[in-house]
mmCIF file of N, CA and C in Angstrom:
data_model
loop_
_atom_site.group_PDB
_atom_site.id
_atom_site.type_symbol
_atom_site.label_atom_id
_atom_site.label_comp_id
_atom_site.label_asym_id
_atom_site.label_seq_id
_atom_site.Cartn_x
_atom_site.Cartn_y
_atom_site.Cartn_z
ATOM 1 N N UNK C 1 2.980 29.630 -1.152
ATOM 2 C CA UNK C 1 2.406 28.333 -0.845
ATOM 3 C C UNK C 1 3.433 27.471 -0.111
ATOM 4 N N UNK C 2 2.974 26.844 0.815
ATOM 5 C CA UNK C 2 4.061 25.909 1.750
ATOM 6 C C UNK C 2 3.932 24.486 1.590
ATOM 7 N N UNK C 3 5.348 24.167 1.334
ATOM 8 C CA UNK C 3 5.210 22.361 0.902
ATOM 9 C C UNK C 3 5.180 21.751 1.571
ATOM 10 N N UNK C 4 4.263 20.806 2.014
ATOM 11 C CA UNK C 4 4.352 19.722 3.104
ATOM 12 C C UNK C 4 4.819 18.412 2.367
ATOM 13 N N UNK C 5 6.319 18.129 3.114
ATOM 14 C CA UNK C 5 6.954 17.137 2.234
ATOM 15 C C UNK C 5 6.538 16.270 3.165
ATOM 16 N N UNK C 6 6.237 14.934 2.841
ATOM 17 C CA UNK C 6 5.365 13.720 3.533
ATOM 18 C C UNK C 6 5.571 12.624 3.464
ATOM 19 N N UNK C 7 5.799 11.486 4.099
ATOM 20 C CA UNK C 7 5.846 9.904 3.762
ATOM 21 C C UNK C 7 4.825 9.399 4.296
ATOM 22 N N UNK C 8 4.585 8.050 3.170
ATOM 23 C CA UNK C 8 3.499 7.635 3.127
ATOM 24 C C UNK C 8 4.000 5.926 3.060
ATOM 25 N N UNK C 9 2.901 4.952 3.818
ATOM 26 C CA UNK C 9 3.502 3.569 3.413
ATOM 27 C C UNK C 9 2.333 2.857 2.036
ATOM 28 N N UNK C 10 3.573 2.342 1.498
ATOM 29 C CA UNK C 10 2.578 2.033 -0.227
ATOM 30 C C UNK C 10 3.114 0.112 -0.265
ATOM 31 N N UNK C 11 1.203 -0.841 -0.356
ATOM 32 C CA UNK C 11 2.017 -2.249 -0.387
ATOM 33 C C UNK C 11 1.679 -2.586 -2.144
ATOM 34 N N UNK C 12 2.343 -3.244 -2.753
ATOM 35 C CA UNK C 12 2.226 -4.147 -3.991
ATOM 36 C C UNK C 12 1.604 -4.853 -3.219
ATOM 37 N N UNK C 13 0.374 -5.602 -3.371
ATOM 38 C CA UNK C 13 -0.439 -6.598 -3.366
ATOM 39 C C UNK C 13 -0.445 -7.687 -3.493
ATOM 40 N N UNK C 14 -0.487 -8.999 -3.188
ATOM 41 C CA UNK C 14 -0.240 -10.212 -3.640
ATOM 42 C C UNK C 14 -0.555 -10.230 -5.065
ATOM 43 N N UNK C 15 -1.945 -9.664 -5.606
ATOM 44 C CA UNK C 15 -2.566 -10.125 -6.757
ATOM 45 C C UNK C 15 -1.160 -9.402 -7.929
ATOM 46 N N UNK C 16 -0.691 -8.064 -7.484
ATOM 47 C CA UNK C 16 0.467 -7.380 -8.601
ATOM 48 C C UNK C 16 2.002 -8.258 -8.805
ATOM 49 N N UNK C 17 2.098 -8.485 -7.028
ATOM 50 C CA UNK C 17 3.446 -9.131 -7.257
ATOM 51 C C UNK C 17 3.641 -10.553 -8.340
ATOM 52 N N UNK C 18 2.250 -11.046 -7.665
ATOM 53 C CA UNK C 18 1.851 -12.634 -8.594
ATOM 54 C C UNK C 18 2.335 -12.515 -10.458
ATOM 55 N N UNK C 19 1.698 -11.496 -10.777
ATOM 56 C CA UNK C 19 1.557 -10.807 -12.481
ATOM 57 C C UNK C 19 2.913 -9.872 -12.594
ATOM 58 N N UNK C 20 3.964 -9.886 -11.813
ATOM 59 C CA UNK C 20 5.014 -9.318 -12.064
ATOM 60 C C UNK C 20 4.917 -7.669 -12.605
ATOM 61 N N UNK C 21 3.571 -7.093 -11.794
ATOM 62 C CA UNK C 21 3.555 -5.950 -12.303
ATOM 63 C C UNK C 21 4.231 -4.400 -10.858
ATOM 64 N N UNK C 22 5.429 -4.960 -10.096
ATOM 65 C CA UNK C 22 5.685 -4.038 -9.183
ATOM 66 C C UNK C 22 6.244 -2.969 -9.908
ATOM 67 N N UNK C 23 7.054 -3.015 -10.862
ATOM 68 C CA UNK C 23 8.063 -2.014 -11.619
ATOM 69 C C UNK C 23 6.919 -0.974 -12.448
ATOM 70 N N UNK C 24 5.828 -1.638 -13.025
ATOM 71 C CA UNK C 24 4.304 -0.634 -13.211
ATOM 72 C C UNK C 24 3.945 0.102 -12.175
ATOM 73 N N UNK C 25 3.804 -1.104 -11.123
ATOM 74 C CA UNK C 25 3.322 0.172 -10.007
ATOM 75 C C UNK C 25 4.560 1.191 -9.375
ATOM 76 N N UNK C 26 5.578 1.278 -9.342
ATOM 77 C CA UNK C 26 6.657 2.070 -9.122
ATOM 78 C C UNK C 26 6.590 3.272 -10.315
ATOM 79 N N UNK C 27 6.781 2.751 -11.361
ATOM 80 C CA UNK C 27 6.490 3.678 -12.564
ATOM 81 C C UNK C 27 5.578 4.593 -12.315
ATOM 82 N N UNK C 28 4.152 4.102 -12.238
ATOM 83 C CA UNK C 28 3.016 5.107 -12.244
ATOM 84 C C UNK C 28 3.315 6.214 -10.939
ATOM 85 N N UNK C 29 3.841 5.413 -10.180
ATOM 86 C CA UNK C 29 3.627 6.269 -8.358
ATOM 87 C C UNK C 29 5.199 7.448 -8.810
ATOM 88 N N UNK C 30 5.893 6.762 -9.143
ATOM 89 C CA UNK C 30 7.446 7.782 -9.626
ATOM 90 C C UNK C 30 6.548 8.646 -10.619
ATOM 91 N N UNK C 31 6.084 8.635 -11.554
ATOM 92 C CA UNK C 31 5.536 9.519 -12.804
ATOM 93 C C UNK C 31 4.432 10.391 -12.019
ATOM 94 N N UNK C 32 3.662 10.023 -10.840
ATOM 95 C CA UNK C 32 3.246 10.644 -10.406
ATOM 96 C C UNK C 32 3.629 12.080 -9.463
ATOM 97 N N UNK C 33 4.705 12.006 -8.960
ATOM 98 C CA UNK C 33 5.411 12.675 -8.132
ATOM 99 C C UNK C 33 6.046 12.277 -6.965
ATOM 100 N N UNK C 34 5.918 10.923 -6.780
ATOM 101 C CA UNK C 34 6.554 10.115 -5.398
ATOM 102 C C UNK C 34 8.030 9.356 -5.822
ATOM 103 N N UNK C 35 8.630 9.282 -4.495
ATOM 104 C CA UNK C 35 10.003 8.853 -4.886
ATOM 105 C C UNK C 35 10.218 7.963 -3.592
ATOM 106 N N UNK C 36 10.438 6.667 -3.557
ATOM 107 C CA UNK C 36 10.872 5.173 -2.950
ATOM 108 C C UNK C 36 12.122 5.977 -2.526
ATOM 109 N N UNK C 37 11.597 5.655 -1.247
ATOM 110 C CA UNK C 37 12.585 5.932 -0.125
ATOM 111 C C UNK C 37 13.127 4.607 0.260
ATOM 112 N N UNK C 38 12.477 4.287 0.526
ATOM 113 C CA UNK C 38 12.511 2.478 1.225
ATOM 114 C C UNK C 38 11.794 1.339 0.579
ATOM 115 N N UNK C 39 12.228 0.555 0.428
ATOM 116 C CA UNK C 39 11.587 -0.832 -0.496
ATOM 117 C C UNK C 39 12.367 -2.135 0.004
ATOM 118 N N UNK C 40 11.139 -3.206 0.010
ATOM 119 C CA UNK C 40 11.573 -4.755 0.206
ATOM 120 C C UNK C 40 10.405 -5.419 -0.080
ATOM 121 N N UNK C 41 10.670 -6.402 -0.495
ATOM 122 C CA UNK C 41 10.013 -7.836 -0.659
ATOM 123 C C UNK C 41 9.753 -8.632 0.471
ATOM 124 N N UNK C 42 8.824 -8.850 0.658
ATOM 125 C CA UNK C 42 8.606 -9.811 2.146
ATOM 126 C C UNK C 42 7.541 -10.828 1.990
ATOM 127 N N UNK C 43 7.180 -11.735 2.399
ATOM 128 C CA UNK C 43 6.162 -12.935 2.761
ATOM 129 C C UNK C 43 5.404 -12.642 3.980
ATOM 130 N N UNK C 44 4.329 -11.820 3.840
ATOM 131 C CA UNK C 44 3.495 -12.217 5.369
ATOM 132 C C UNK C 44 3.391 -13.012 5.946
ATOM 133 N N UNK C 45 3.401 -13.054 7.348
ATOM 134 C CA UNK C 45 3.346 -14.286 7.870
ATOM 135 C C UNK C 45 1.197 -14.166 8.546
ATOM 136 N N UNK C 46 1.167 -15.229 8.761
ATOM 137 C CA UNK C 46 -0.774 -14.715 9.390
ATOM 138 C C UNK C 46 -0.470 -13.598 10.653
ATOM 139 N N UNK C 47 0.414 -13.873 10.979
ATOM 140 C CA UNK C 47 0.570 -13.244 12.224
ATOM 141 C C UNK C 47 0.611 -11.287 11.836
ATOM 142 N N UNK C 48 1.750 -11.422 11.105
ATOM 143 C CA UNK C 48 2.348 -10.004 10.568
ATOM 144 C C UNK C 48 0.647 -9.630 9.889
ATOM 145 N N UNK C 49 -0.087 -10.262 8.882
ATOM 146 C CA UNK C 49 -1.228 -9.658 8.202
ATOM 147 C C UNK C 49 -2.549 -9.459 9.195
ATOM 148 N N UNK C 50 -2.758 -10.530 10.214
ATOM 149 C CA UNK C 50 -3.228 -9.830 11.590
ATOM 150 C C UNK C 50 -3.018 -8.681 12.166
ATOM 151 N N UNK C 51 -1.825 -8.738 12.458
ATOM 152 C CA UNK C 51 -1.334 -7.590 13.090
ATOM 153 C C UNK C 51 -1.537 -6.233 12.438
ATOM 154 N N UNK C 52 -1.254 -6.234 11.502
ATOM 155 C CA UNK C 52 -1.395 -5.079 10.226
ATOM 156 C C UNK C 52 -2.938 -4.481 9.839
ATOM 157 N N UNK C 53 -3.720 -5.446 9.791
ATOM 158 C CA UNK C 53 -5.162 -5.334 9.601
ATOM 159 C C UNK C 53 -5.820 -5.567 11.014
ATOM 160 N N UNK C 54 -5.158 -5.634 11.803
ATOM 161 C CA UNK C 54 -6.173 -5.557 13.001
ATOM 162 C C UNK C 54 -7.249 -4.866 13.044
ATOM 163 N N UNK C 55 -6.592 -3.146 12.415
ATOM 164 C CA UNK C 55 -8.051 -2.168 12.272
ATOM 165 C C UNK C 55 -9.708 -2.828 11.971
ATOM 166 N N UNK C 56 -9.095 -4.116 11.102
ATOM 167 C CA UNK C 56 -10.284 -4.250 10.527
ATOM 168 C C UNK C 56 -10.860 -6.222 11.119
ATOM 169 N N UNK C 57 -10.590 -6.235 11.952
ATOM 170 C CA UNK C 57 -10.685 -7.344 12.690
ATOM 171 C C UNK C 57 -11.994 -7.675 12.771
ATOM 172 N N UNK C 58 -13.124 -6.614 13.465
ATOM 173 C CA UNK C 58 -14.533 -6.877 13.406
ATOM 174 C C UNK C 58 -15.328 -6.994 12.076
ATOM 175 N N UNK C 59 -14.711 -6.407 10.910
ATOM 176 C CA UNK C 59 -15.057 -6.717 9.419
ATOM 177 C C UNK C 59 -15.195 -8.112 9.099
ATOM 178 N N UNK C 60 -16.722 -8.039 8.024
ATOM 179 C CA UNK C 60 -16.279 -9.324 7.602
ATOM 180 C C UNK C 60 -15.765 -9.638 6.638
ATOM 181 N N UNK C 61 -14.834 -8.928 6.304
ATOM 182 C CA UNK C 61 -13.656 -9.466 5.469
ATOM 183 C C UNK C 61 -12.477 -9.495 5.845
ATOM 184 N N UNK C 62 -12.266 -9.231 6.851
ATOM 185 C CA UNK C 62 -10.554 -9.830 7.552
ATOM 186 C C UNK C 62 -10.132 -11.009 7.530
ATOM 187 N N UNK C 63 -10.927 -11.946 7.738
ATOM 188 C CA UNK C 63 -10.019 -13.198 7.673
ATOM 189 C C UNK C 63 -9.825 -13.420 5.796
ATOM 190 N N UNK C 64 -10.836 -12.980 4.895
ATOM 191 C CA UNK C 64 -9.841 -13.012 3.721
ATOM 192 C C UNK C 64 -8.788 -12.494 3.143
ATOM 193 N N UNK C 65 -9.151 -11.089 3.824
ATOM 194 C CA UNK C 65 -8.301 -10.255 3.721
ATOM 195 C C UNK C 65 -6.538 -10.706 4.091
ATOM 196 N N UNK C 66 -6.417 -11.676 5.184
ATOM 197 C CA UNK C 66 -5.772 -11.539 5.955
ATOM 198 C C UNK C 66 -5.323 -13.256 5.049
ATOM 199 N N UNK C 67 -5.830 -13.649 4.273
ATOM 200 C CA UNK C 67 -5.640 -14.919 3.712
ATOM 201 C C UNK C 67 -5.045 -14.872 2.070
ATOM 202 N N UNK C 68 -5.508 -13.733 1.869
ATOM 203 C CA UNK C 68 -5.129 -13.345 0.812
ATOM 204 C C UNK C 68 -3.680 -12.245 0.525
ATOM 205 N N UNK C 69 -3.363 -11.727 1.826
ATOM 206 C CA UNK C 69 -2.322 -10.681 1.812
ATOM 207 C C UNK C 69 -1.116 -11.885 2.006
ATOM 208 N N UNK C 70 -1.479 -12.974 2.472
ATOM 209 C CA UNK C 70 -0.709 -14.072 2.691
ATOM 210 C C UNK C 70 -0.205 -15.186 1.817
ATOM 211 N N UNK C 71 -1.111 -14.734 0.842
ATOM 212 C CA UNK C 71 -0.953 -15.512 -0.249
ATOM 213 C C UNK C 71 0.303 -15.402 -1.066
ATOM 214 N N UNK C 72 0.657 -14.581 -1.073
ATOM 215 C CA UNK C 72 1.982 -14.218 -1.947
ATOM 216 C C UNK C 72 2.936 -13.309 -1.401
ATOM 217 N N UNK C 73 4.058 -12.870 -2.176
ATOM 218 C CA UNK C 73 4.830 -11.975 -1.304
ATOM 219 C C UNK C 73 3.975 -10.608 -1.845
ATOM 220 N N UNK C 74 4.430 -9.622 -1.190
ATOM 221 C CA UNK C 74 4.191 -8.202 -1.439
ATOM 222 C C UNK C 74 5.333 -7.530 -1.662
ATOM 223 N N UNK C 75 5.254 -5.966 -1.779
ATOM 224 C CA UNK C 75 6.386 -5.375 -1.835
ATOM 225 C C UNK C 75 5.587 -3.872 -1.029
ATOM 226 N N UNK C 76 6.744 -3.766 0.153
ATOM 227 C CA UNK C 76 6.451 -2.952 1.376
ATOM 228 C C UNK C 76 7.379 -1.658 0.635
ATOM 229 N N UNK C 77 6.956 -0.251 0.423
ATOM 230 C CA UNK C 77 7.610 1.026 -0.070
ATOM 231 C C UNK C 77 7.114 2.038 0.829
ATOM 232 N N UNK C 78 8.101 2.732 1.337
ATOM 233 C CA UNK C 78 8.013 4.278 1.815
ATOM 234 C C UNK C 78 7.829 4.898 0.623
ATOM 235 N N UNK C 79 6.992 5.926 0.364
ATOM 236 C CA UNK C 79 6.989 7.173 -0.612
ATOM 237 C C UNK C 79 7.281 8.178 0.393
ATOM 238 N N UNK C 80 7.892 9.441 -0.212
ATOM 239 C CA UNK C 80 7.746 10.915 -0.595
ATOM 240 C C UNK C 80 7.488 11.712 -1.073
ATOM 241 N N UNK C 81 7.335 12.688 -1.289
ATOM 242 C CA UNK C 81 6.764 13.742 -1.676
ATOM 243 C C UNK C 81 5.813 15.008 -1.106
ATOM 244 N N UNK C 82 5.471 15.531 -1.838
ATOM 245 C CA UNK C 82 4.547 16.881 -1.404
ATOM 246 C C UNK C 82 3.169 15.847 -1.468
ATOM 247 N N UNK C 83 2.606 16.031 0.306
ATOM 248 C CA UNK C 83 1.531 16.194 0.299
ATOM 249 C C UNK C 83 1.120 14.447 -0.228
ATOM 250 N N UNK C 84 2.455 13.423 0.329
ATOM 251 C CA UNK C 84 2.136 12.098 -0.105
ATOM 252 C C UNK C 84 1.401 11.534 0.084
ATOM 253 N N UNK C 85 0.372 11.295 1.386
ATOM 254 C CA UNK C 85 -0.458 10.593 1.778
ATOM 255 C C UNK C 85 -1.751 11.005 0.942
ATOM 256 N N UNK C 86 -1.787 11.962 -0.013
ATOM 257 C CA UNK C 86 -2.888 12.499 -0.830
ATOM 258 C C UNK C 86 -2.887 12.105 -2.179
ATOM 259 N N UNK C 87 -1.768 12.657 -2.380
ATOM 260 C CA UNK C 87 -1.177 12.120 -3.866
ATOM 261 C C UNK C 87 -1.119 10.458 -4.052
ATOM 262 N N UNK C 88 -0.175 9.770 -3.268
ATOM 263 C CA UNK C 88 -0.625 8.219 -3.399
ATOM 264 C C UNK C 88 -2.038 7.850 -3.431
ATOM 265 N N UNK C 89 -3.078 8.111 -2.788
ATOM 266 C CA UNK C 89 -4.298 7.761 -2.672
ATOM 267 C C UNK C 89 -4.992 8.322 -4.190
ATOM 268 N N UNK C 90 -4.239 9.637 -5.039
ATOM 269 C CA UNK C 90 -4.985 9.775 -5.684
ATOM 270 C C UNK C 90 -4.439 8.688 -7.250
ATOM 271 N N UNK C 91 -3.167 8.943 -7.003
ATOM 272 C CA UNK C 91 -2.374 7.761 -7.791
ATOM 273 C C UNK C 91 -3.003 6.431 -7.893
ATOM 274 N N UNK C 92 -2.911 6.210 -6.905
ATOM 275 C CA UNK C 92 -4.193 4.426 -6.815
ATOM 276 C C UNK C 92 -5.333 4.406 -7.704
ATOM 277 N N UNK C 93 -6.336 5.386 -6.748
ATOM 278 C CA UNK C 93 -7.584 5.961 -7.333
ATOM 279 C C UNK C 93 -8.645 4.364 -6.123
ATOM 280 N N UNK C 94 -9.978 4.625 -6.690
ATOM 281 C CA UNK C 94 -10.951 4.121 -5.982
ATOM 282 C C UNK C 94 -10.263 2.689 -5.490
ATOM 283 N N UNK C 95 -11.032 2.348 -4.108
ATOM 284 C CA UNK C 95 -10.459 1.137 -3.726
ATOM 285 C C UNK C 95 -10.824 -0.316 -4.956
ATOM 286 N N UNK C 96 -12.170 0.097 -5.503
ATOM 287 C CA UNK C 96 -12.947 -0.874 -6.544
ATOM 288 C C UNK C 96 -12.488 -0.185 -7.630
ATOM 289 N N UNK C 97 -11.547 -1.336 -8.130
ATOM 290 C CA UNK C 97 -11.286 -1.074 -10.075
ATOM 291 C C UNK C 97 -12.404 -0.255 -10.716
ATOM 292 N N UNK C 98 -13.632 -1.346 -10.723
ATOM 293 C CA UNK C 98 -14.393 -0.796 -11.702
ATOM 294 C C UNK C 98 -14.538 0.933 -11.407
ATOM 295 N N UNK C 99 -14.391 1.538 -10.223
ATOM 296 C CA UNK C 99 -14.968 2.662 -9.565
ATOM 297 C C UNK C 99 -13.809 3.716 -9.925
ATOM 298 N N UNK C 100 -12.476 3.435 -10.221
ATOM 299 C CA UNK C 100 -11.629 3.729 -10.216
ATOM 300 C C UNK C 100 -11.276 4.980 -11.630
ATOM 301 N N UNK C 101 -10.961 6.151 -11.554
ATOM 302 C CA UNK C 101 -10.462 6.735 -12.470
ATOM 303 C C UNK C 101 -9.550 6.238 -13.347
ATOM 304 N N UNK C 102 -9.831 6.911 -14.751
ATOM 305 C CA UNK C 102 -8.612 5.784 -15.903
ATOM 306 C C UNK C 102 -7.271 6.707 -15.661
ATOM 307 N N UNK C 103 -6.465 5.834 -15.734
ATOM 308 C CA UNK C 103 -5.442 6.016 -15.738
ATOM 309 C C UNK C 103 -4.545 5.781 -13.916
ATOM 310 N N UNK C 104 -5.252 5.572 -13.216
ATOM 311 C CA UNK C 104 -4.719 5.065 -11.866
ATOM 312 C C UNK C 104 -4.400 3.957 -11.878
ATOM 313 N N UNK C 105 -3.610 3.582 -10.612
ATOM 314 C CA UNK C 105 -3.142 1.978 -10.375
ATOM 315 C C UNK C 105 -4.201 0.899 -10.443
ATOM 316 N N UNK C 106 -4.931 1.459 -9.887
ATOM 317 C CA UNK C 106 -6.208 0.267 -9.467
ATOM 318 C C UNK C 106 -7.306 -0.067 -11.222
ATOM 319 N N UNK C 107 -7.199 1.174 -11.944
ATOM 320 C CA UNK C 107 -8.084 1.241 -13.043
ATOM 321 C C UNK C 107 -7.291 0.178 -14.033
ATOM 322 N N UNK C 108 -5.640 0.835 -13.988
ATOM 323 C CA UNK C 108 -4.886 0.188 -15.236
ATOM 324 C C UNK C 108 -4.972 -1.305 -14.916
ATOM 325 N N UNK C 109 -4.896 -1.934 -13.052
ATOM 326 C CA UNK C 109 -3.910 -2.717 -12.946
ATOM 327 C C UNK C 109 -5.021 -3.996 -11.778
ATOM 328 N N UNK C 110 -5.832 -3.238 -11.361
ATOM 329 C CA UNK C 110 -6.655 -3.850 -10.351
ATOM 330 C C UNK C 110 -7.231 -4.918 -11.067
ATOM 331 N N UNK C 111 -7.704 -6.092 -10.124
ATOM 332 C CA UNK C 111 -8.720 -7.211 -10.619
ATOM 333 C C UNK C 111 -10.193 -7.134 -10.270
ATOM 334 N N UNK C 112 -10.241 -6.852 -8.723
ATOM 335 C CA UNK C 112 -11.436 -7.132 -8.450
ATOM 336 C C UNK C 112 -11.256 -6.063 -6.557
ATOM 337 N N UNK C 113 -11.915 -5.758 -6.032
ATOM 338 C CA UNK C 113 -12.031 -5.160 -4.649
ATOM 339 C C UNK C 113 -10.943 -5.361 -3.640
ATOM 340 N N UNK C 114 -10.887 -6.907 -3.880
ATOM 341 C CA UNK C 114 -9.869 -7.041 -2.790
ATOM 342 C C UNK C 114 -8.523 -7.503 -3.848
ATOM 343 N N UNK C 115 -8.215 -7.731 -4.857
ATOM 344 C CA UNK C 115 -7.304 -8.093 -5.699
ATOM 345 C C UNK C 115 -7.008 -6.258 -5.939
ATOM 346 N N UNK C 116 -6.632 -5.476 -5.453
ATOM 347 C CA UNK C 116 -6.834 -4.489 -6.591
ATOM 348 C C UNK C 116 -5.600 -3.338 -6.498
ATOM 349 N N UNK C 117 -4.257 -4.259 -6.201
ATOM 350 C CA UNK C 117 -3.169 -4.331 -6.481
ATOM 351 C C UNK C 117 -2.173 -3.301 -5.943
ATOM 352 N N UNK C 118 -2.661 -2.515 -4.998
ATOM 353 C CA UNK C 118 -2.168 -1.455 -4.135
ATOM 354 C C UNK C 118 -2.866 -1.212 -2.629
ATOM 355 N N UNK C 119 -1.977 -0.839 -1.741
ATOM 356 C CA UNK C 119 -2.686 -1.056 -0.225
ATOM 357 C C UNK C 119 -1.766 0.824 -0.202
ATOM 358 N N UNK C 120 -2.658 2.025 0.589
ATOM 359 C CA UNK C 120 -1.655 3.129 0.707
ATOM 360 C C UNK C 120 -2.429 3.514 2.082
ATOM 361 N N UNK C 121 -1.453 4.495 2.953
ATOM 362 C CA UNK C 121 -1.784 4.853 4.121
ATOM 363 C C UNK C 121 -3.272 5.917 3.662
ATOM 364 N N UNK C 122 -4.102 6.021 4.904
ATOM 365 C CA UNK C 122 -5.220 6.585 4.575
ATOM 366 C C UNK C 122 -4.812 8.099 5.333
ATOM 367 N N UNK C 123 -4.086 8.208 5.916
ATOM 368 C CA UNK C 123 -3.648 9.259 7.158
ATOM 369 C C UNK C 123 -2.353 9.615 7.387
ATOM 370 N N UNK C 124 -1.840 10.888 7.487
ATOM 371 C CA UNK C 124 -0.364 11.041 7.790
ATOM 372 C C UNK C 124 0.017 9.955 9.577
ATOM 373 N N UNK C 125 -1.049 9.911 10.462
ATOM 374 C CA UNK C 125 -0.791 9.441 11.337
ATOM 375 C C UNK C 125 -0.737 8.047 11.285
ATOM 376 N N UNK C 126 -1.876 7.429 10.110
ATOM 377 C CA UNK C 126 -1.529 6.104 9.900
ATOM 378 C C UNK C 126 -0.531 5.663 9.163
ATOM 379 N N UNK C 127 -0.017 6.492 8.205
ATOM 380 C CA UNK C 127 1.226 6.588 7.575
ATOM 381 C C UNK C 127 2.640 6.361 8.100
ATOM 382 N N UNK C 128 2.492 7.109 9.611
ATOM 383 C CA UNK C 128 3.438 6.935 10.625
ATOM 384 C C UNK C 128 3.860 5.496 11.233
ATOM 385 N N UNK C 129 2.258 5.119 11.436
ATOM 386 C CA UNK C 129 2.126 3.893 12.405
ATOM 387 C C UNK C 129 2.873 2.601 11.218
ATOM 388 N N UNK C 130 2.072 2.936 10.059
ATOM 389 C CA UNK C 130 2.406 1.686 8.930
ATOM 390 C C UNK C 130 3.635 1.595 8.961
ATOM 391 N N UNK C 131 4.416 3.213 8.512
ATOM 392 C CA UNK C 131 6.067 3.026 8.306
ATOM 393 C C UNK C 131 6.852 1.812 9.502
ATOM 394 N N UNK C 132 6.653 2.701 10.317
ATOM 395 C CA UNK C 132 7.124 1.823 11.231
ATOM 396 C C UNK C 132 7.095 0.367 11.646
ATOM 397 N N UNK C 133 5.618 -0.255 11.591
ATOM 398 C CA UNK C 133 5.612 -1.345 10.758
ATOM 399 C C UNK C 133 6.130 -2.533 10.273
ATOM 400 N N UNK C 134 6.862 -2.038 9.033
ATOM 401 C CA UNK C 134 7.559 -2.315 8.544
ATOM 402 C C UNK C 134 9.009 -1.782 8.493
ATOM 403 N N UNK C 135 9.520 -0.975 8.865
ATOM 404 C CA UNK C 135 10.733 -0.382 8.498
ATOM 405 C C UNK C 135 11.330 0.294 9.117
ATOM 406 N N UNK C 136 12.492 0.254 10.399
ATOM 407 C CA UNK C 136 13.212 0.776 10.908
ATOM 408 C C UNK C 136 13.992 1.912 10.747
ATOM 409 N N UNK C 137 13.838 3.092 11.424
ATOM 410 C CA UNK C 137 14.308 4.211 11.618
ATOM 411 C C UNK C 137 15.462 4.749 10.852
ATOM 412 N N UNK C 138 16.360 3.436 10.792
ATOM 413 C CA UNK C 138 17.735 3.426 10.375
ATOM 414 C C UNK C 138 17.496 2.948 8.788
ATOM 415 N N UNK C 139 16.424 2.334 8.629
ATOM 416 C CA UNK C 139 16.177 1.819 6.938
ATOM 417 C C UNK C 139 16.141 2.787 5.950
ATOM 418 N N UNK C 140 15.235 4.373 6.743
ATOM 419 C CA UNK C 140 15.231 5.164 5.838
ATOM 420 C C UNK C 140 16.001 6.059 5.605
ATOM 421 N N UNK C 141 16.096 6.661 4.654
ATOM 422 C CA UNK C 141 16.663 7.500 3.872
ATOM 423 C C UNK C 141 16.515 9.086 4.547
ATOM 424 N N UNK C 142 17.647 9.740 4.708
ATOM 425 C CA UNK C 142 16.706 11.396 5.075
ATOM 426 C C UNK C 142 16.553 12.056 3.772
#
């Protein structure tokens, strides 16, 4: 069997950072099999949460989206691991708490759809685009 070792970009949420629960979400994603390559604390600016969610610009939930990622700081993490962009997503679990498997980020830790305390790449290629993003070439770790 061949390992596809992978990075993935993983955000703490306004609603987690607010409740001081980042070191939970590190916990669960480390216990899961991922390992923080890269980590910081930052303040969106509208501009940066525009930019970031552009994908979803014609939605009508971007401008909350984009009001709410602004609301607080976040915490921006590279993961690793085998097959990360899969594993984080399954770590999270459903984007909706209620929908969410027990024992995931979103089940233990989520509030509500858009509160729901983890943002993870959906794609190794969007994974790429996110890293970068946020985090310079030289930030990470080999």
């Amino acid at each position: 069997m061949i390992v596809t070792k992978q990075r993935t970009l993983s955000i703490v949420k306004p609603d987690a950072t607010k409740r001081n629960l980042t070191g939970s979400v590190v916990a669960m994603l480390e216990a899961g099999g991922l390992s923080v390559v890269a980590q910081r604390r930052v303040r969106l600016s509208e501009a940066q949460a525009r930019a970031f969610y552009a994908v979803h610009k014609d939605r009508p939930f971007y401008e909350a989206l984009v009001a709410f990622m602004t609301s607080e700081p976040v915490v921006v993490q590279v993961l690793e691991g085998e097959d990360a962009v899969k594993k984080n997503r399954e770590i999270m679990g459903a984007t909706d708490p209620k929908e969410a498997d027990e024992g995931t980020i979103r089940a233990a830790l989520g509030m509500s759809l858009e509160a729901n305390s983890v943002h993870g790449s959906d794609s190794p290629e969007n994974a790429e685009k996110e890293i970068a993003f946020f985090f310079a070439g030289c930030e990470l770790l080999d």
